[in-house]
mmCIF file of C-alpha atoms in Angstrom:
data_model
loop_
_atom_site.group_PDB
_atom_site.id
_atom_site.type_symbol
_atom_site.label_atom_id
_atom_site.label_comp_id
_atom_site.label_asym_id
_atom_site.label_seq_id
_atom_site.Cartn_x
_atom_site.Cartn_y
_atom_site.Cartn_z
ATOM 1 C CA UNK A 1 117.786 90.288 98.255
ATOM 2 C CA UNK A 2 114.096 91.109 98.079
ATOM 3 C CA UNK A 3 111.910 91.371 94.977
ATOM 4 C CA UNK A 4 109.593 94.182 93.933
ATOM 5 C CA UNK A 5 107.194 94.704 91.054
ATOM 6 C CA UNK A 6 106.775 97.910 89.043
ATOM 7 C CA UNK A 7 103.347 98.390 87.465
ATOM 8 C CA UNK A 8 104.525 101.413 85.478
ATOM 9 C CA UNK A 9 101.830 103.813 84.294
ATOM 10 C CA UNK A 10 98.092 103.323 84.662
ATOM 11 C CA UNK A 11 95.513 103.803 81.926
ATOM 12 C CA UNK A 12 97.282 101.858 79.157
ATOM 13 C CA UNK A 13 94.527 99.293 78.782
ATOM 14 C CA UNK A 14 95.906 96.873 81.364
ATOM 15 C CA UNK A 15 94.372 98.308 84.541
ATOM 16 C CA UNK A 16 92.467 95.183 85.581
ATOM 17 C CA UNK A 17 95.548 93.102 84.797
ATOM 18 C CA UNK A 18 97.666 95.406 86.956
ATOM 19 C CA UNK A 19 95.544 94.583 89.989
ATOM 20 C CA UNK A 20 95.866 90.871 89.239
ATOM 21 C CA UNK A 21 99.645 91.279 88.927
ATOM 22 C CA UNK A 22 99.830 93.144 92.239
ATOM 23 C CA UNK A 23 97.715 90.492 93.955
ATOM 24 C CA UNK A 24 99.863 87.672 92.589
ATOM 25 C CA UNK A 25 103.011 89.495 93.718
ATOM 26 C CA UNK A 26 101.422 89.851 97.155
ATOM 27 C CA UNK A 27 100.651 86.108 97.228
ATOM 28 C CA UNK A 28 104.193 85.222 96.127
ATOM 29 C CA UNK A 29 105.806 87.296 98.873
ATOM 30 C CA UNK A 30 107.106 90.241 96.842
ATOM 31 C CA UNK A 31 108.300 93.068 99.058
ATOM 32 C CA UNK A 32 106.895 96.130 97.293
ATOM 33 C CA UNK A 33 104.645 97.175 94.415
ATOM 34 C CA UNK A 34 105.597 100.476 92.759
ATOM 35 C CA UNK A 35 103.509 102.738 90.515
ATOM 36 C CA UNK A 36 104.722 105.566 88.291
ATOM 37 C CA UNK A 37 103.410 108.906 87.067
ATOM 38 C CA UNK A 38 104.389 111.299 84.294
ATOM 39 C CA UNK A 39 101.551 113.281 82.696
ATOM 40 C CA UNK A 40 98.769 110.704 82.683
ATOM 41 C CA UNK A 41 97.761 108.642 85.688
ATOM 42 C CA UNK A 42 98.843 109.896 89.100
ATOM 43 C CA UNK A 43 100.580 107.440 91.380
ATOM 44 C CA UNK A 44 98.767 108.281 94.631
ATOM 45 C CA UNK A 45 95.329 107.220 93.392
ATOM 46 C CA UNK A 46 96.700 104.011 91.883
ATOM 47 C CA UNK A 47 98.546 103.102 95.077
ATOM 48 C CA UNK A 48 95.482 103.614 97.239
ATOM 49 C CA UNK A 49 93.566 101.231 94.962
ATOM 50 C CA UNK A 50 96.357 98.646 94.981
ATOM 51 C CA UNK A 51 96.678 98.865 98.767
ATOM 52 C CA UNK A 52 92.944 98.220 99.120
ATOM 53 C CA UNK A 53 93.210 95.111 96.924
ATOM 54 C CA UNK A 54 96.275 93.567 98.621
ATOM 55 C CA UNK A 55 97.175 92.436 102.126
ATOM 56 C CA UNK A 56 100.911 92.343 102.822
ATOM 57 C CA UNK A 57 102.921 93.882 99.989
ATOM 58 C CA UNK A 58 104.199 97.439 100.428
ATOM 59 C CA UNK A 59 103.036 100.074 97.943
ATOM 60 C CA UNK A 60 105.457 102.724 96.729
ATOM 61 C CA UNK A 61 105.574 105.779 94.501
ATOM 62 C CA UNK A 62 108.178 105.458 91.778
ATOM 63 C CA UNK A 63 107.871 108.302 91.639
ATOM 64 C CA UNK A 64 105.886 111.248 92.977
ATOM 65 C CA UNK A 65 107.129 114.137 90.842
ATOM 66 C CA UNK A 66 108.497 116.999 92.926
ATOM 67 C CA UNK A 67 107.155 119.797 90.667
ATOM 68 C CA UNK A 68 103.648 118.277 90.819
ATOM 69 C CA UNK A 69 103.001 118.868 94.525
ATOM 70 C CA UNK A 70 104.055 121.166 97.314
ATOM 71 C CA UNK A 71 106.121 119.341 99.910
ATOM 72 C CA UNK A 72 103.386 119.722 102.534
ATOM 73 C CA UNK A 73 100.874 118.134 100.152
ATOM 74 C CA UNK A 74 103.265 115.231 99.572
ATOM 75 C CA UNK A 75 103.585 114.781 103.341
ATOM 76 C CA UNK A 76 99.793 114.702 103.643
ATOM 77 C CA UNK A 77 99.507 112.143 100.837
ATOM 78 C CA UNK A 78 102.256 109.968 102.308
ATOM 79 C CA UNK A 79 100.715 110.049 105.778
ATOM 80 C CA UNK A 80 97.279 109.215 104.366
ATOM 81 C CA UNK A 81 98.523 106.328 102.233
ATOM 82 C CA UNK A 82 100.540 104.922 105.109
ATOM 83 C CA UNK A 83 97.500 105.067 107.385
ATOM 84 C CA UNK A 84 95.098 103.564 104.841
ATOM 85 C CA UNK A 85 97.515 100.751 103.968
ATOM 86 C CA UNK A 86 98.318 99.853 107.560
ATOM 87 C CA UNK A 87 101.932 101.019 107.400
ATOM 88 C CA UNK A 88 102.785 99.695 103.935
ATOM 89 C CA UNK A 89 103.678 102.893 102.060
ATOM 90 C CA UNK A 90 107.093 103.865 100.675
ATOM 91 C CA UNK A 91 107.623 107.415 99.421
ATOM 92 C CA UNK A 92 109.654 107.673 96.213
ATOM 93 C CA UNK A 93 110.463 111.144 94.863
ATOM 94 C CA UNK A 94 112.051 112.532 91.712
ATOM 95 C CA UNK A 95 112.573 115.855 89.995
ATOM 96 C CA UNK A 96 111.075 114.655 86.681
ATOM 97 C CA UNK A 97 112.627 116.487 83.715
ATOM 98 C CA UNK A 98 112.579 119.987 82.225
ATOM 99 C CA UNK A 99 109.997 119.217 79.541
ATOM 100 C CA UNK A 100 107.437 117.821 81.983
ATOM 101 C CA UNK A 101 108.254 120.193 84.840
ATOM 102 C CA UNK A 102 107.943 123.317 82.730
ATOM 103 C CA UNK A 103 105.546 122.100 80.035
ATOM 104 C CA UNK A 104 103.029 120.244 82.202
ATOM 105 C CA UNK A 105 103.375 121.715 85.696
ATOM 106 C CA UNK A 106 104.593 125.215 84.852
ATOM 107 C CA UNK A 107 107.433 124.876 87.350
ATOM 108 C CA UNK A 108 110.869 126.136 86.345
ATOM 109 C CA UNK A 109 113.413 123.323 86.200
ATOM 110 C CA UNK A 110 116.177 125.143 88.036
ATOM 111 C CA UNK A 111 118.463 124.097 90.878
ATOM 112 C CA UNK A 112 116.944 120.592 91.123
ATOM 113 C CA UNK A 113 119.380 119.435 93.811
ATOM 114 C CA UNK A 114 118.727 122.355 96.160
ATOM 115 C CA UNK A 115 114.997 122.041 95.519
ATOM 116 C CA UNK A 116 115.078 118.318 96.336
ATOM 117 C CA UNK A 117 117.006 118.888 99.565
ATOM 118 C CA UNK A 118 114.499 121.480 100.769
ATOM 119 C CA UNK A 119 111.570 119.350 99.664
ATOM 120 C CA UNK A 120 112.769 116.412 101.737
ATOM 121 C CA UNK A 121 113.481 118.643 104.743
ATOM 122 C CA UNK A 122 109.925 120.006 104.707
ATOM 123 C CA UNK A 123 108.358 116.573 104.245
ATOM 124 C CA UNK A 124 110.287 115.112 107.143
ATOM 125 C CA UNK A 125 109.458 118.069 109.347
ATOM 126 C CA UNK A 126 105.769 117.820 108.480
ATOM 127 C CA UNK A 127 105.727 114.041 108.982
ATOM 128 C CA UNK A 128 107.246 114.456 112.436
ATOM 129 C CA UNK A 129 104.094 116.412 113.330
ATOM 130 C CA UNK A 130 105.979 119.432 114.580
ATOM 131 C CA UNK A 131 104.640 122.842 113.614
ATOM 132 C CA UNK A 132 105.795 123.558 110.096
ATOM 133 C CA UNK A 133 108.273 126.409 109.855
ATOM 134 C CA UNK A 134 110.783 126.620 107.019
ATOM 135 C CA UNK A 135 112.907 129.389 105.538
ATOM 136 C CA UNK A 136 114.661 128.420 102.321
ATOM 137 C CA UNK A 137 115.435 129.485 98.779
ATOM 138 C CA UNK A 138 112.409 127.700 97.311
ATOM 139 C CA UNK A 139 109.832 127.618 100.119
ATOM 140 C CA UNK A 140 109.077 129.846 103.091
ATOM 141 C CA UNK A 141 106.492 128.561 105.539
ATOM 142 C CA UNK A 142 104.443 130.348 106.729
ATOM 143 C CA UNK A 143 104.548 133.091 104.138
ATOM 144 C CA UNK A 144 105.777 136.300 105.818
ATOM 145 C CA UNK A 145 103.518 139.290 106.331
ATOM 146 C CA UNK A 146 100.238 137.424 105.995
ATOM 147 C CA UNK A 147 97.684 135.440 107.975
ATOM 148 C CA UNK A 148 99.537 132.153 107.734
ATOM 149 C CA UNK A 149 100.666 130.463 110.924
ATOM 150 C CA UNK A 150 102.719 127.365 111.717
ATOM 151 C CA UNK A 151 100.477 124.314 111.395
ATOM 152 C CA UNK A 152 101.131 120.686 112.237
ATOM 153 C CA UNK A 153 99.892 117.560 110.472
ATOM 154 C CA UNK A 154 96.652 116.246 111.967
ATOM 155 C CA UNK A 155 97.033 112.712 110.590
ATOM 156 C CA UNK A 156 98.972 110.244 112.746
ATOM 157 C CA UNK A 157 100.990 107.989 110.384
ATOM 158 C CA UNK A 158 101.266 104.344 111.391
ATOM 159 C CA UNK A 159 105.060 104.644 111.581
ATOM 160 C CA UNK A 160 107.255 107.402 112.958
ATOM 161 C CA UNK A 161 109.300 107.423 109.740
ATOM 162 C CA UNK A 162 108.055 106.413 106.298
ATOM 163 C CA UNK A 163 110.888 105.076 104.076
ATOM 164 C CA UNK A 164 111.900 107.813 101.636
ATOM 165 C CA UNK A 165 113.527 107.021 98.290
ATOM 166 C CA UNK A 166 114.880 109.277 95.549
ATOM 167 C CA UNK A 167 115.142 108.389 91.874
ATOM 168 C CA UNK A 168 118.554 109.572 90.722
ATOM 169 C CA UNK A 169 120.801 109.077 87.707
ATOM 170 C CA UNK A 170 123.424 111.828 87.626
ATOM 171 C CA UNK A 171 126.454 111.755 89.973
ATOM 172 C CA UNK A 172 125.485 114.838 91.998
ATOM 173 C CA UNK A 173 121.886 113.693 92.443
ATOM 174 C CA UNK A 174 123.111 110.233 93.432
ATOM 175 C CA UNK A 175 125.359 111.748 96.078
ATOM 176 C CA UNK A 176 122.466 113.820 97.424
ATOM 177 C CA UNK A 177 120.293 110.697 97.501
ATOM 178 C CA UNK A 178 122.866 108.847 99.576
ATOM 179 C CA UNK A 179 123.058 111.775 101.970
ATOM 180 C CA UNK A 180 119.353 112.480 102.632
ATOM 181 C CA UNK A 181 117.289 109.432 101.602
ATOM 182 C CA UNK A 182 116.628 105.946 102.949
ATOM 183 C CA UNK A 183 116.876 104.285 99.544
ATOM 184 C CA UNK A 184 117.612 104.756 95.865
ATOM 185 C CA UNK A 185 115.367 104.071 92.872
ATOM 186 C CA UNK A 186 117.536 103.188 89.873
ATOM 187 C CA UNK A 187 116.986 102.436 86.205
ATOM 188 C CA UNK A 188 119.260 100.929 83.531
ATOM 189 C CA UNK A 189 121.442 99.568 86.323
ATOM 190 C CA UNK A 190 124.093 97.066 85.313
ATOM 191 C CA UNK A 191 126.102 95.106 87.904
ATOM 192 C CA UNK A 192 129.133 95.446 85.643
ATOM 193 C CA UNK A 193 128.822 99.250 85.799
ATOM 194 C CA UNK A 194 127.653 99.469 89.415
ATOM 195 C CA UNK A 195 130.411 101.896 90.398
ATOM 196 C CA UNK A 196 128.740 104.592 88.267
ATOM 197 C CA UNK A 197 125.954 104.703 90.844
ATOM 198 C CA UNK A 198 127.338 103.194 94.018
ATOM 199 C CA UNK A 199 130.460 105.359 94.305
ATOM 200 C CA UNK A 200 128.369 108.534 94.393
ATOM 201 C CA UNK A 201 125.766 107.015 96.718
ATOM 202 C CA UNK A 202 128.529 105.869 99.069
ATOM 203 C CA UNK A 203 130.052 109.358 99.062
ATOM 204 C CA UNK A 204 126.686 110.811 99.990
ATOM 205 C CA UNK A 205 126.237 108.339 102.823
ATOM 206 C CA UNK A 206 129.677 109.282 104.112
ATOM 207 C CA UNK A 207 128.636 112.949 104.186
ATOM 208 C CA UNK A 208 125.845 111.958 106.549
ATOM 209 C CA UNK A 209 128.228 109.850 108.644
ATOM 210 C CA UNK A 210 126.674 106.611 107.365
ATOM 211 C CA UNK A 211 127.459 103.667 105.112
ATOM 212 C CA UNK A 212 125.309 101.747 102.653
ATOM 213 C CA UNK A 213 124.300 99.376 105.465
ATOM 214 C CA UNK A 214 120.534 99.676 105.860
ATOM 215 C CA UNK A 215 120.221 101.772 102.701
ATOM 216 C CA UNK A 216 117.860 100.195 100.150
ATOM 217 C CA UNK A 217 119.436 99.924 96.694
ATOM 218 C CA UNK A 218 116.381 99.381 94.523
ATOM 219 C CA UNK A 219 116.825 99.390 90.726
ATOM 220 C CA UNK A 220 113.997 98.465 88.364
ATOM 221 C CA UNK A 221 114.962 95.933 85.695
ATOM 222 C CA UNK A 222 112.948 94.532 82.806
ATOM 223 C CA UNK A 223 112.422 90.777 82.841
ATOM 224 C CA UNK A 224 111.804 88.725 79.686
ATOM 225 C CA UNK A 225 111.430 84.992 80.233
ATOM 226 C CA UNK A 226 112.274 82.568 77.423
ATOM 227 C CA UNK A 227 114.957 80.470 75.775
ATOM 228 C CA UNK A 228 115.536 82.886 72.883
ATOM 229 C CA UNK A 229 117.849 85.605 74.245
ATOM 230 C CA UNK A 230 117.797 87.633 71.044
ATOM 231 C CA UNK A 231 114.000 87.687 71.014
ATOM 232 C CA UNK A 232 113.998 88.840 74.620
ATOM 233 C CA UNK A 233 116.439 91.643 73.843
ATOM 234 C CA UNK A 234 114.554 92.686 70.719
ATOM 235 C CA UNK A 235 111.332 92.909 72.699
ATOM 236 C CA UNK A 236 112.916 95.568 74.925
ATOM 237 C CA UNK A 237 114.477 97.687 72.175
ATOM 238 C CA UNK A 238 111.610 100.162 71.839
ATOM 239 C CA UNK A 239 111.543 100.729 75.600
ATOM 240 C CA UNK A 240 115.279 101.446 75.701
ATOM 241 C CA UNK A 241 115.110 103.702 72.644
ATOM 242 C CA UNK A 242 112.306 105.766 74.187
ATOM 243 C CA UNK A 243 114.371 106.552 77.254
ATOM 244 C CA UNK A 244 117.790 106.932 75.649
ATOM 245 C CA UNK A 245 116.531 108.784 72.588
ATOM 246 C CA UNK A 246 113.354 110.572 73.507
ATOM 247 C CA UNK A 247 112.993 111.058 77.250
ATOM 248 C CA UNK A 248 113.926 114.706 77.510
ATOM 249 C CA UNK A 249 115.456 117.200 75.128
ATOM 250 C CA UNK A 250 118.631 116.709 73.116
ATOM 251 C CA UNK A 251 120.517 118.813 75.651
ATOM 252 C CA UNK A 252 118.989 117.283 78.796
ATOM 253 C CA UNK A 253 118.350 113.572 78.616
ATOM 254 C CA UNK A 254 119.585 111.926 81.813
ATOM 255 C CA UNK A 255 119.219 108.408 80.404
ATOM 256 C CA UNK A 256 121.249 109.282 77.335
ATOM 257 C CA UNK A 257 123.967 110.698 79.563
ATOM 258 C CA UNK A 258 123.980 107.517 81.641
ATOM 259 C CA UNK A 259 124.343 105.437 78.485
ATOM 260 C CA UNK A 260 127.379 107.505 77.580
ATOM 261 C CA UNK A 261 128.943 106.997 80.995
ATOM 262 C CA UNK A 262 128.499 103.261 80.494
ATOM 263 C CA UNK A 263 130.716 103.490 77.406
ATOM 264 C CA UNK A 264 128.105 103.589 74.629
ATOM 265 C CA UNK A 265 128.727 107.145 73.412
ATOM 266 C CA UNK A 266 128.393 106.410 69.694
ATOM 267 C CA UNK A 267 125.231 104.374 70.186
ATOM 268 C CA UNK A 268 123.744 107.068 72.406
ATOM 269 C CA UNK A 269 124.274 109.647 69.648
ATOM 270 C CA UNK A 270 122.714 107.444 67.009
ATOM 271 C CA UNK A 271 119.711 106.435 69.110
ATOM 272 C CA UNK A 272 118.928 110.019 70.018
ATOM 273 C CA UNK A 273 119.438 111.359 66.507
ATOM 274 C CA UNK A 274 117.088 108.783 65.001
ATOM 275 C CA UNK A 275 114.489 109.010 67.738
ATOM 276 C CA UNK A 276 114.239 112.796 67.565
ATOM 277 C CA UNK A 277 113.904 112.466 63.777
ATOM 278 C CA UNK A 278 110.915 110.137 64.449
ATOM 279 C CA UNK A 279 112.767 107.121 63.063
ATOM 280 C CA UNK A 280 111.635 105.015 65.992
ATOM 281 C CA UNK A 281 112.420 101.693 64.347
ATOM 282 C CA UNK A 282 115.922 102.875 63.501
ATOM 283 C CA UNK A 283 116.459 104.127 67.040
ATOM 284 C CA UNK A 284 115.360 100.790 68.484
ATOM 285 C CA UNK A 285 117.654 98.886 66.126
ATOM 286 C CA UNK A 286 120.576 101.094 67.205
ATOM 287 C CA UNK A 287 120.342 100.080 70.874
ATOM 288 C CA UNK A 288 123.240 97.688 71.519
ATOM 289 C CA UNK A 289 122.278 94.109 72.362
ATOM 290 C CA UNK A 290 124.817 94.051 75.198
ATOM 291 C CA UNK A 291 123.374 97.196 76.798
ATOM 292 C CA UNK A 292 119.878 95.718 77.035
ATOM 293 C CA UNK A 293 121.160 92.339 78.207
ATOM 294 C CA UNK A 294 123.346 93.928 80.884
ATOM 295 C CA UNK A 295 120.494 95.993 82.349
ATOM 296 C CA UNK A 296 117.716 93.373 82.181
ATOM 297 C CA UNK A 297 116.868 89.825 83.234
ATOM 298 C CA UNK A 298 116.537 87.798 80.036
ATOM 299 C CA UNK A 299 116.435 84.040 79.496
ATOM 300 C CA UNK A 300 115.341 80.920 81.315
ATOM 301 C CA UNK A 301 115.222 80.508 85.075
ATOM 302 C CA UNK A 302 118.868 79.443 85.337
ATOM 303 C CA UNK A 303 120.189 82.407 83.361
ATOM 304 C CA UNK A 304 117.994 84.846 85.270
ATOM 305 C CA UNK A 305 119.204 83.334 88.546
ATOM 306 C CA UNK A 306 122.808 83.958 87.493
ATOM 307 C CA UNK A 307 122.011 87.583 86.732
ATOM 308 C CA UNK A 308 120.183 87.982 90.032
ATOM 309 C CA UNK A 309 123.310 86.754 91.781
ATOM 310 C CA UNK A 310 125.295 89.426 89.955
ATOM 311 C CA UNK A 311 122.858 92.098 91.143
ATOM 312 C CA UNK A 312 123.075 90.828 94.709
ATOM 313 C CA UNK A 313 126.884 90.777 94.523
ATOM 314 C CA UNK A 314 126.773 94.400 93.332
ATOM 315 C CA UNK A 315 124.913 95.355 96.515
ATOM 316 C CA UNK A 316 121.307 95.493 95.336
ATOM 317 C CA UNK A 317 118.909 94.908 98.240
ATOM 318 C CA UNK A 318 115.543 95.150 96.443
ATOM 319 C CA UNK A 319 115.382 94.110 92.799
ATOM 320 C CA UNK A 320 112.216 95.484 91.220
ATOM 321 C CA UNK A 321 110.960 93.595 88.174
ATOM 322 C CA UNK A 322 109.127 95.129 85.222
ATOM 323 C CA UNK A 323 107.651 92.231 83.196
ATOM 324 C CA UNK A 324 108.043 92.796 79.464
ATOM 325 C CA UNK A 325 104.963 90.816 78.361
ATOM 326 C CA UNK A 326 101.682 92.508 77.540
ATOM 327 C CA UNK A 327 99.361 89.622 78.398
ATOM 328 C CA UNK A 328 98.401 88.840 81.956
ATOM 329 C CA UNK A 329 99.707 85.280 81.600
ATOM 330 C CA UNK A 330 103.124 86.569 80.475
ATOM 331 C CA UNK A 331 103.357 88.991 83.370
ATOM 332 C CA UNK A 332 102.272 86.421 85.945
ATOM 333 C CA UNK A 333 104.806 83.946 84.548
ATOM 334 C CA UNK A 334 107.527 86.585 84.912
ATOM 335 C CA UNK A 335 106.577 87.078 88.564
ATOM 336 C CA UNK A 336 106.746 83.351 89.257
ATOM 337 C CA UNK A 337 110.011 82.940 87.376
ATOM 338 C CA UNK A 338 111.448 85.778 89.437
ATOM 339 C CA UNK A 339 110.713 83.910 92.654
ATOM 340 C CA UNK A 340 112.010 80.619 91.243
ATOM 341 C CA UNK A 341 115.239 82.286 90.079
ATOM 342 C CA UNK A 342 115.743 84.018 93.426
ATOM 343 C CA UNK A 343 115.377 80.685 95.208
ATOM 344 C CA UNK A 344 117.651 78.929 92.701
ATOM 345 C CA UNK A 345 120.336 81.545 93.352
ATOM 346 C CA UNK A 346 119.967 81.020 97.099
ATOM 347 C CA UNK A 347 118.975 84.644 97.651
ATOM 348 C CA UNK A 348 115.443 84.205 98.993
#
């Protein structure tokens, strides 16, 4: 099992530290460094900066939002980043959510699965450097009746195929991911509830005549190093409450729905009700201890090693760490503990 690092969003006052974290991960042999975007920093600019400051570690988008860019633009960005980084780019995609898609990008959040399938088809066609022709429900290239003509990408990517990942939570999106992607970007993944994700991914792979062999299962998990388990859990409560209670509308919150499928229906209701009422402290307190512990790496090196073994046994191939500390020393210590735990578990 390989390790990754997720820098999250840029512009939160830790930008210089983020570069130091990426460089330390590079030195320690981490496989990939991911960056996110929502409606603040964009991931492409951050990744180009990180790639310029590192030597070996891959850089990946977790995620590029599908409503933010046309598929041809995403292909251009991916090809450019792969060329600039010397073949170290991984393309992660996601549909975002209705509030961001419609409120920030002005793109209707309809038929996300069909849109994702077409998006990936166009990207792969463009990246193959064949002349771009596509007739679909969401994109037609070239536009009919005008001056447009089939064009091919002028950039020559370092690799013939850039690894393509999709962030997915719901069963249908997971199945699509297994069918058309090279890897999966997960969140709130628990080894004890792995079937909620892996069954659908496996079904999708079967549709494509493939298995999970060679498919990168890549969940992001928070890591909190320390002897006090309760303190580690409590430090992650606000993060969990934000996603379960406030990431999306009451009707469409994919993280809340996942929490329900994991068996925490009552807690999911309470967290969302309190968060939407702006009782953020109450929402954080309502997140079950067991839920956070099951979806994170918390404790000393030995305990984290045990949990890493559980993730490996569940089929995870790249475990991406999101250090919970806010100081550079805390985050660097989390990176080093991650490597020590991986070695202790015999997974390095």
